[in-house]
């Protein structure tokens, strides 16, 4: 990277304080009207910038990267997940990829907990009743849902977000179980009072609510396949705040329809931003538009991380949030 201000292209509008600070520090091309970059715009950007700041909606494949100009040294992703970037191809071209971990953890865990409450307690169905003006008064059998206290929560992927969900779930009186590639350190496992399952299949079959918090990689695509979804109890609920590709969505819809799974809370979709229309009319699902981490504070924290990574790169320091290619 040159010693002059690096040229930084933002593919979307970022919070004002972040854009303003970036303008002070770098030679920035803002996306003032906040439109989604076309592939051509993306290619034009990487052909001439030092740093690209994309979001999860920018598909940065090996083909796109092949068109990168000699100046491109850093892709400072505004977001945690990097499944839209071919990190291995970037690395082989000497382009570093960074992300914004940690700062989304608590917000995403809060929304996961909101889903864990909303689905069994029929929160959205109830709110709709008021909106539709169909509420005719309280009765003992009106809008009954299911209690959370005493239920078993199975967390798939016990990283930062999974652990933050576990802490919250304990506060709601739930029993925490988890499946993870690696077992937690004993102290942390004891702190969140979590039971480890080496076998995901075994855990799935016994949980009342399952929530998934893995990154999307080739190895986790359809981790919840039709076979695995069928292992869940017919009274169980599934929450997905991570990535749509982790769940076989068509199979999930079939199982929700025939009552093999009791309900689902989905903040992400397999073909996002498209939402399968079959999900829309279902009473036993809560659907949100990928807003798990959407707080002003979180977005500013993410922007600050992006700035720190760009500064570290420009100054020749180790990058705090460097992402390495996933080992499968
Ligand atoms: C991310 O950063 O990957 C999240 O999905 C945004 O909520």
PDB file of C-alpha atoms in Angstrom, residues 102-321:
ATOM      1  CA  UNK A 102     -16.916  -9.690  18.672  1.00  0.00           C
ATOM      2  CA  UNK A 103     -18.874  -6.468  18.272  1.00  0.00           C
ATOM      3  CA  UNK A 104     -22.006  -8.216  16.956  1.00  0.00           C
ATOM      4  CA  UNK A 105     -22.076 -10.888  19.616  1.00  0.00           C
ATOM      5  CA  UNK A 106     -24.352  -9.400  22.264  1.00  0.00           C
ATOM      6  CA  UNK A 107     -26.815  -7.850  19.789  1.00  0.00           C
ATOM      7  CA  UNK A 108     -27.155 -11.112  17.864  1.00  0.00           C
ATOM      8  CA  UNK A 109     -27.554 -13.086  21.083  1.00  0.00           C
ATOM      9  CA  UNK A 110     -30.281 -10.667  22.218  1.00  0.00           C
ATOM     10  CA  UNK A 111     -32.229 -11.217  18.989  1.00  0.00           C
ATOM     11  CA  UNK A 112     -31.719 -14.964  19.187  1.00  0.00           C
ATOM     12  CA  UNK A 113     -33.223 -14.873  22.663  1.00  0.00           C
ATOM     13  CA  UNK A 114     -36.065 -12.717  21.331  1.00  0.00           C
ATOM     14  CA  UNK A 115     -36.767 -15.449  18.747  1.00  0.00           C
ATOM     15  CA  UNK A 116     -36.498 -18.162  21.382  1.00  0.00           C
ATOM     16  CA  UNK A 117     -39.239 -16.325  23.279  1.00  0.00           C
ATOM     17  CA  UNK A 118     -41.273 -15.225  20.246  1.00  0.00           C
ATOM     18  CA  UNK A 119     -41.751 -18.584  18.560  1.00  0.00           C
ATOM     19  CA  UNK A 120     -43.064 -20.766  21.432  1.00  0.00           C
ATOM     20  CA  UNK A 121     -44.998 -17.839  22.966  1.00  0.00           C
ATOM     21  CA  UNK A 122     -46.615 -16.920  19.606  1.00  0.00           C
ATOM     22  CA  UNK A 123     -45.589 -13.288  19.961  1.00  0.00           C
ATOM     23  CA  UNK A 124     -45.992 -12.268  16.318  1.00  0.00           C
ATOM     24  CA  UNK A 125     -49.301 -14.124  15.939  1.00  0.00           C
ATOM     25  CA  UNK A 126     -50.610 -12.255  18.989  1.00  0.00           C
ATOM     26  CA  UNK A 127     -49.373  -8.872  17.760  1.00  0.00           C
ATOM     27  CA  UNK A 128     -51.028  -9.536  14.398  1.00  0.00           C
ATOM     28  CA  UNK A 129     -54.336 -10.222  16.142  1.00  0.00           C
ATOM     29  CA  UNK A 130     -54.274  -6.684  17.526  1.00  0.00           C
ATOM     30  CA  UNK A 131     -53.235  -5.205  14.170  1.00  0.00           C
ATOM     31  CA  UNK A 132     -56.035  -7.145  12.437  1.00  0.00           C
ATOM     32  CA  UNK A 133     -58.517  -6.110  15.136  1.00  0.00           C
ATOM     33  CA  UNK A 134     -59.547  -9.728  15.801  1.00  0.00           C
ATOM     34  CA  UNK A 135     -58.911  -9.790  19.593  1.00  0.00           C
ATOM     35  CA  UNK A 136     -62.202 -10.646  21.330  1.00  0.00           C
ATOM     36  CA  UNK A 137     -60.964 -10.742  24.923  1.00  0.00           C
ATOM     37  CA  UNK A 138     -59.087 -13.022  27.278  1.00  0.00           C
ATOM     38  CA  UNK A 139     -60.162 -16.611  27.821  1.00  0.00           C
ATOM     39  CA  UNK A 140     -58.350 -19.424  29.655  1.00  0.00           C
ATOM     40  CA  UNK A 141     -57.504 -21.118  26.371  1.00  0.00           C
ATOM     41  CA  UNK A 142     -56.638 -17.992  24.417  1.00  0.00           C
ATOM     42  CA  UNK A 143     -53.295 -17.887  22.523  1.00  0.00           C
ATOM     43  CA  UNK A 144     -51.577 -20.602  24.532  1.00  0.00           C
ATOM     44  CA  UNK A 145     -47.927 -21.129  23.844  1.00  0.00           C
ATOM     45  CA  UNK A 146     -45.191 -23.079  25.596  1.00  0.00           C
ATOM     46  CA  UNK A 147     -43.126 -22.194  28.685  1.00  0.00           C
ATOM     47  CA  UNK A 148     -39.371 -21.702  28.301  1.00  0.00           C
ATOM     48  CA  UNK A 149     -38.283 -22.468  31.882  1.00  0.00           C
ATOM     49  CA  UNK A 150     -37.238 -26.086  32.213  1.00  0.00           C
ATOM     50  CA  UNK A 151     -36.905 -26.631  28.459  1.00  0.00           C
ATOM     51  CA  UNK A 152     -33.735 -27.908  26.801  1.00  0.00           C
ATOM     52  CA  UNK A 153     -31.941 -25.567  24.406  1.00  0.00           C
ATOM     53  CA  UNK A 154     -29.519 -27.173  21.947  1.00  0.00           C
ATOM     54  CA  UNK A 155     -26.909 -24.753  20.608  1.00  0.00           C
ATOM     55  CA  UNK A 156     -25.108 -25.786  17.435  1.00  0.00           C
ATOM     56  CA  UNK A 157     -21.856 -23.833  17.271  1.00  0.00           C
ATOM     57  CA  UNK A 158     -20.644 -22.687  20.671  1.00  0.00           C
ATOM     58  CA  UNK A 159     -18.454 -19.769  19.633  1.00  0.00           C
ATOM     59  CA  UNK A 160     -18.872 -16.220  20.849  1.00  0.00           C
ATOM     60  CA  UNK A 161     -22.556 -15.891  19.870  1.00  0.00           C
ATOM     61  CA  UNK A 162     -23.512 -19.411  20.953  1.00  0.00           C
ATOM     62  CA  UNK A 163     -21.960 -18.808  24.369  1.00  0.00           C
ATOM     63  CA  UNK A 164     -23.707 -15.442  24.727  1.00  0.00           C
ATOM     64  CA  UNK A 165     -27.022 -17.166  23.917  1.00  0.00           C
ATOM     65  CA  UNK A 166     -26.259 -19.848  26.503  1.00  0.00           C
ATOM     66  CA  UNK A 167     -25.796 -17.207  29.231  1.00  0.00           C
ATOM     67  CA  UNK A 168     -29.115 -15.613  28.380  1.00  0.00           C
ATOM     68  CA  UNK A 169     -30.936 -18.951  28.192  1.00  0.00           C
ATOM     69  CA  UNK A 170     -29.734 -19.859  31.692  1.00  0.00           C
ATOM     70  CA  UNK A 171     -31.345 -16.629  32.892  1.00  0.00           C
ATOM     71  CA  UNK A 172     -34.634 -17.851  31.416  1.00  0.00           C
ATOM     72  CA  UNK A 173     -34.363 -21.116  33.334  1.00  0.00           C
ATOM     73  CA  UNK A 174     -33.512 -23.240  30.312  1.00  0.00           C
ATOM     74  CA  UNK A 175     -31.077 -26.142  30.361  1.00  0.00           C
ATOM     75  CA  UNK A 176     -28.235 -25.613  27.909  1.00  0.00           C
ATOM     76  CA  UNK A 177     -26.804 -28.295  25.621  1.00  0.00           C
ATOM     77  CA  UNK A 178     -24.339 -27.771  22.795  1.00  0.00           C
ATOM     78  CA  UNK A 179     -22.587 -29.346  19.871  1.00  0.00           C
ATOM     79  CA  UNK A 180     -19.349 -27.813  18.651  1.00  0.00           C
ATOM     80  CA  UNK A 181     -16.298 -28.926  16.717  1.00  0.00           C
ATOM     81  CA  UNK A 182     -14.305 -28.511  19.898  1.00  0.00           C
ATOM     82  CA  UNK A 183     -15.519 -28.935  23.452  1.00  0.00           C
ATOM     83  CA  UNK A 184     -15.427 -25.756  25.570  1.00  0.00           C
ATOM     84  CA  UNK A 185     -12.780 -25.261  28.240  1.00  0.00           C
ATOM     85  CA  UNK A 186     -14.090 -26.882  31.456  1.00  0.00           C
ATOM     86  CA  UNK A 187     -14.340 -23.521  33.270  1.00  0.00           C
ATOM     87  CA  UNK A 188     -16.507 -21.994  30.534  1.00  0.00           C
ATOM     88  CA  UNK A 189     -18.609 -25.127  30.199  1.00  0.00           C
ATOM     89  CA  UNK A 190     -19.210 -25.048  33.955  1.00  0.00           C
ATOM     90  CA  UNK A 191     -19.987 -21.323  33.932  1.00  0.00           C
ATOM     91  CA  UNK A 192     -22.766 -21.692  31.361  1.00  0.00           C
ATOM     92  CA  UNK A 193     -23.770 -25.059  32.842  1.00  0.00           C
ATOM     93  CA  UNK A 194     -23.790 -26.592  29.383  1.00  0.00           C
ATOM     94  CA  UNK A 195     -23.871 -30.265  28.410  1.00  0.00           C
ATOM     95  CA  UNK A 196     -21.604 -31.194  25.503  1.00  0.00           C
ATOM     96  CA  UNK A 197     -22.755 -33.548  22.748  1.00  0.00           C
ATOM     97  CA  UNK A 198     -20.114 -34.919  20.437  1.00  0.00           C
ATOM     98  CA  UNK A 199     -22.920 -36.299  18.261  1.00  0.00           C
ATOM     99  CA  UNK A 200     -25.099 -33.602  16.708  1.00  0.00           C
ATOM    100  CA  UNK A 201     -27.668 -36.252  15.752  1.00  0.00           C
ATOM    101  CA  UNK A 202     -27.995 -37.423  19.344  1.00  0.00           C
ATOM    102  CA  UNK A 203     -28.417 -33.887  20.629  1.00  0.00           C
ATOM    103  CA  UNK A 204     -30.979 -32.889  17.988  1.00  0.00           C
ATOM    104  CA  UNK A 205     -33.284 -35.744  18.897  1.00  0.00           C
ATOM    105  CA  UNK A 206     -33.573 -34.620  22.523  1.00  0.00           C
ATOM    106  CA  UNK A 207     -33.884 -30.810  22.413  1.00  0.00           C
ATOM    107  CA  UNK A 208     -36.975 -28.614  22.814  1.00  0.00           C
ATOM    108  CA  UNK A 209     -35.423 -25.671  20.994  1.00  0.00           C
ATOM    109  CA  UNK A 210     -32.438 -25.798  18.628  1.00  0.00           C
ATOM    110  CA  UNK A 211     -30.489 -22.686  17.670  1.00  0.00           C
ATOM    111  CA  UNK A 212     -27.674 -22.657  15.133  1.00  0.00           C
ATOM    112  CA  UNK A 213     -24.651 -20.338  15.287  1.00  0.00           C
ATOM    113  CA  UNK A 214     -22.070 -21.665  12.821  1.00  0.00           C
ATOM    114  CA  UNK A 215     -20.326 -19.901   9.981  1.00  0.00           C
ATOM    115  CA  UNK A 216     -21.419 -20.966   6.520  1.00  0.00           C
ATOM    116  CA  UNK A 217     -18.611 -22.909   4.821  1.00  0.00           C
ATOM    117  CA  UNK A 218     -18.675 -25.768   2.299  1.00  0.00           C
ATOM    118  CA  UNK A 219     -18.534 -28.096   5.323  1.00  0.00           C
ATOM    119  CA  UNK A 220     -21.581 -26.573   7.043  1.00  0.00           C
ATOM    120  CA  UNK A 221     -23.819 -26.155   3.977  1.00  0.00           C
ATOM    121  CA  UNK A 222     -27.129 -27.875   4.885  1.00  0.00           C
ATOM    122  CA  UNK A 223     -25.667 -28.979   8.205  1.00  0.00           C
ATOM    123  CA  UNK A 224     -29.310 -29.290   9.140  1.00  0.00           C
ATOM    124  CA  UNK A 225     -30.184 -31.569   6.239  1.00  0.00           C
ATOM    125  CA  UNK A 226     -33.581 -33.220   5.818  1.00  0.00           C
ATOM    126  CA  UNK A 227     -32.260 -36.313   7.603  1.00  0.00           C
ATOM    127  CA  UNK A 228     -31.111 -34.261  10.586  1.00  0.00           C
ATOM    128  CA  UNK A 229     -34.221 -32.079  10.722  1.00  0.00           C
ATOM    129  CA  UNK A 230     -36.282 -35.265  10.859  1.00  0.00           C
ATOM    130  CA  UNK A 231     -34.434 -36.223  14.041  1.00  0.00           C
ATOM    131  CA  UNK A 232     -35.965 -33.258  15.872  1.00  0.00           C
ATOM    132  CA  UNK A 233     -38.949 -33.830  18.145  1.00  0.00           C
ATOM    133  CA  UNK A 234     -42.327 -32.818  16.659  1.00  0.00           C
ATOM    134  CA  UNK A 235     -42.702 -30.432  19.605  1.00  0.00           C
ATOM    135  CA  UNK A 236     -39.333 -28.773  18.963  1.00  0.00           C
ATOM    136  CA  UNK A 237     -38.557 -25.346  17.503  1.00  0.00           C
ATOM    137  CA  UNK A 238     -35.663 -24.287  15.278  1.00  0.00           C
ATOM    138  CA  UNK A 239     -34.033 -20.848  15.380  1.00  0.00           C
ATOM    139  CA  UNK A 240     -31.619 -19.696  12.674  1.00  0.00           C
ATOM    140  CA  UNK A 241     -29.947 -16.302  13.076  1.00  0.00           C
ATOM    141  CA  UNK A 242     -26.713 -17.323  11.322  1.00  0.00           C
ATOM    142  CA  UNK A 243     -26.944 -18.145   7.605  1.00  0.00           C
ATOM    143  CA  UNK A 244     -29.803 -19.568   5.536  1.00  0.00           C
ATOM    144  CA  UNK A 245     -27.516 -22.024   3.789  1.00  0.00           C
ATOM    145  CA  UNK A 246     -26.991 -23.953   7.043  1.00  0.00           C
ATOM    146  CA  UNK A 247     -30.525 -25.366   6.837  1.00  0.00           C
ATOM    147  CA  UNK A 248     -32.193 -27.283   4.000  1.00  0.00           C
ATOM    148  CA  UNK A 249     -34.997 -24.740   3.732  1.00  0.00           C
ATOM    149  CA  UNK A 250     -37.259 -26.776   1.456  1.00  0.00           C
ATOM    150  CA  UNK A 251     -37.086 -29.735   3.830  1.00  0.00           C
ATOM    151  CA  UNK A 252     -37.735 -27.434   6.801  1.00  0.00           C
ATOM    152  CA  UNK A 253     -40.872 -26.072   5.119  1.00  0.00           C
ATOM    153  CA  UNK A 254     -42.174 -29.597   4.463  1.00  0.00           C
ATOM    154  CA  UNK A 255     -41.533 -30.623   8.071  1.00  0.00           C
ATOM    155  CA  UNK A 256     -43.133 -27.470   9.478  1.00  0.00           C
ATOM    156  CA  UNK A 257     -46.169 -28.050   7.282  1.00  0.00           C
ATOM    157  CA  UNK A 258     -46.737 -31.657   8.263  1.00  0.00           C
ATOM    158  CA  UNK A 259     -46.153 -30.964  11.968  1.00  0.00           C
ATOM    159  CA  UNK A 260     -42.861 -32.861  12.236  1.00  0.00           C
ATOM    160  CA  UNK A 261     -41.296 -29.668  13.655  1.00  0.00           C
ATOM    161  CA  UNK A 262     -43.414 -27.348  15.814  1.00  0.00           C
ATOM    162  CA  UNK A 263     -42.125 -23.992  14.605  1.00  0.00           C
ATOM    163  CA  UNK A 264     -39.195 -21.909  13.472  1.00  0.00           C
ATOM    164  CA  UNK A 265     -37.684 -18.470  13.920  1.00  0.00           C
ATOM    165  CA  UNK A 266     -35.701 -17.419  10.860  1.00  0.00           C
ATOM    166  CA  UNK A 267     -33.703 -14.216  10.469  1.00  0.00           C
ATOM    167  CA  UNK A 268     -31.820 -15.578   7.441  1.00  0.00           C
ATOM    168  CA  UNK A 269     -32.887 -17.457   4.313  1.00  0.00           C
ATOM    169  CA  UNK A 270     -31.291 -19.864   1.904  1.00  0.00           C
ATOM    170  CA  UNK A 271     -31.753 -17.586  -1.116  1.00  0.00           C
ATOM    171  CA  UNK A 272     -31.661 -14.259   0.676  1.00  0.00           C
ATOM    172  CA  UNK A 273     -32.979 -11.657   0.137  1.00  0.00           C
ATOM    173  CA  UNK A 274     -35.625 -13.880  -1.504  1.00  0.00           C
ATOM    174  CA  UNK A 275     -37.902 -15.531   1.035  1.00  0.00           C
ATOM    175  CA  UNK A 276     -39.667 -18.734   0.041  1.00  0.00           C
ATOM    176  CA  UNK A 277     -43.344 -17.657  -0.257  1.00  0.00           C
ATOM    177  CA  UNK A 278     -44.393 -20.916   1.416  1.00  0.00           C
ATOM    178  CA  UNK A 279     -42.875 -19.630   4.664  1.00  0.00           C
ATOM    179  CA  UNK A 280     -44.911 -16.439   4.644  1.00  0.00           C
ATOM    180  CA  UNK A 281     -48.361 -17.716   5.421  1.00  0.00           C
ATOM    181  CA  UNK A 282     -47.236 -20.086   8.185  1.00  0.00           C
ATOM    182  CA  UNK A 283     -48.517 -19.340  11.675  1.00  0.00           C
ATOM    183  CA  UNK A 284     -45.767 -21.329  13.364  1.00  0.00           C
ATOM    184  CA  UNK A 285     -42.876 -19.288  11.981  1.00  0.00           C
ATOM    185  CA  UNK A 286     -41.436 -15.905  12.874  1.00  0.00           C
ATOM    186  CA  UNK A 287     -39.574 -14.338   9.976  1.00  0.00           C
ATOM    187  CA  UNK A 288     -37.195 -11.385  10.288  1.00  0.00           C
ATOM    188  CA  UNK A 289     -35.199  -9.555   7.592  1.00  0.00           C
ATOM    189  CA  UNK A 290     -31.609 -10.421   8.658  1.00  0.00           C
ATOM    190  CA  UNK A 291     -31.622  -7.914  11.511  1.00  0.00           C
ATOM    191  CA  UNK A 292     -29.941  -9.973  14.245  1.00  0.00           C
ATOM    192  CA  UNK A 293     -27.048  -7.563  14.650  1.00  0.00           C
ATOM    193  CA  UNK A 294     -28.855  -4.417  13.537  1.00  0.00           C
ATOM    194  CA  UNK A 295     -28.178  -1.855  16.250  1.00  0.00           C
ATOM    195  CA  UNK A 296     -26.741   1.608  15.685  1.00  0.00           C
ATOM    196  CA  UNK A 297     -24.127   0.946  18.355  1.00  0.00           C
ATOM    197  CA  UNK A 298     -23.106  -2.335  16.724  1.00  0.00           C
ATOM    198  CA  UNK A 299     -22.816  -0.825  13.257  1.00  0.00           C
ATOM    199  CA  UNK A 300     -20.602   1.967  14.615  1.00  0.00           C
ATOM    200  CA  UNK A 301     -18.440  -0.603  16.420  1.00  0.00           C
ATOM    201  CA  UNK A 302     -18.175  -2.569  13.158  1.00  0.00           C
ATOM    202  CA  UNK A 303     -17.123   0.555  11.291  1.00  0.00           C
ATOM    203  CA  UNK A 304     -14.488   1.299  13.924  1.00  0.00           C
ATOM    204  CA  UNK A 305     -13.092  -2.198  13.443  1.00  0.00           C
ATOM    205  CA  UNK A 306     -12.943  -1.649   9.688  1.00  0.00           C
ATOM    206  CA  UNK A 307     -11.049   1.626  10.253  1.00  0.00           C
ATOM    207  CA  UNK A 308      -8.591  -0.022  12.645  1.00  0.00           C
ATOM    208  CA  UNK A 309      -7.892  -2.808  10.161  1.00  0.00           C
ATOM    209  CA  UNK A 310      -7.326  -0.354   7.311  1.00  0.00           C
ATOM    210  CA  UNK A 311      -5.032   1.780   9.493  1.00  0.00           C
ATOM    211  CA  UNK A 312      -3.064  -1.269  10.617  1.00  0.00           C
ATOM    212  CA  UNK A 313      -2.659  -2.339   7.015  1.00  0.00           C
ATOM    213  CA  UNK A 314      -1.606   1.137   5.869  1.00  0.00           C
ATOM    214  CA  UNK A 315       0.929   1.363   8.718  1.00  0.00           C
ATOM    215  CA  UNK A 316       2.305  -2.115   8.042  1.00  0.00           C
ATOM    216  CA  UNK A 317       1.108  -3.653  11.343  1.00  0.00           C
ATOM    217  CA  UNK A 318      -0.427  -7.064  11.913  1.00  0.00           C
ATOM    218  CA  UNK A 319      -4.144  -6.866  11.202  1.00  0.00           C
ATOM    219  CA  UNK A 320      -6.273  -7.483  14.302  1.00  0.00           C
ATOM    220  CA  UNK A 321      -9.120  -9.192  12.469  1.00  0.00           C
TER     221      UNK A 321
END
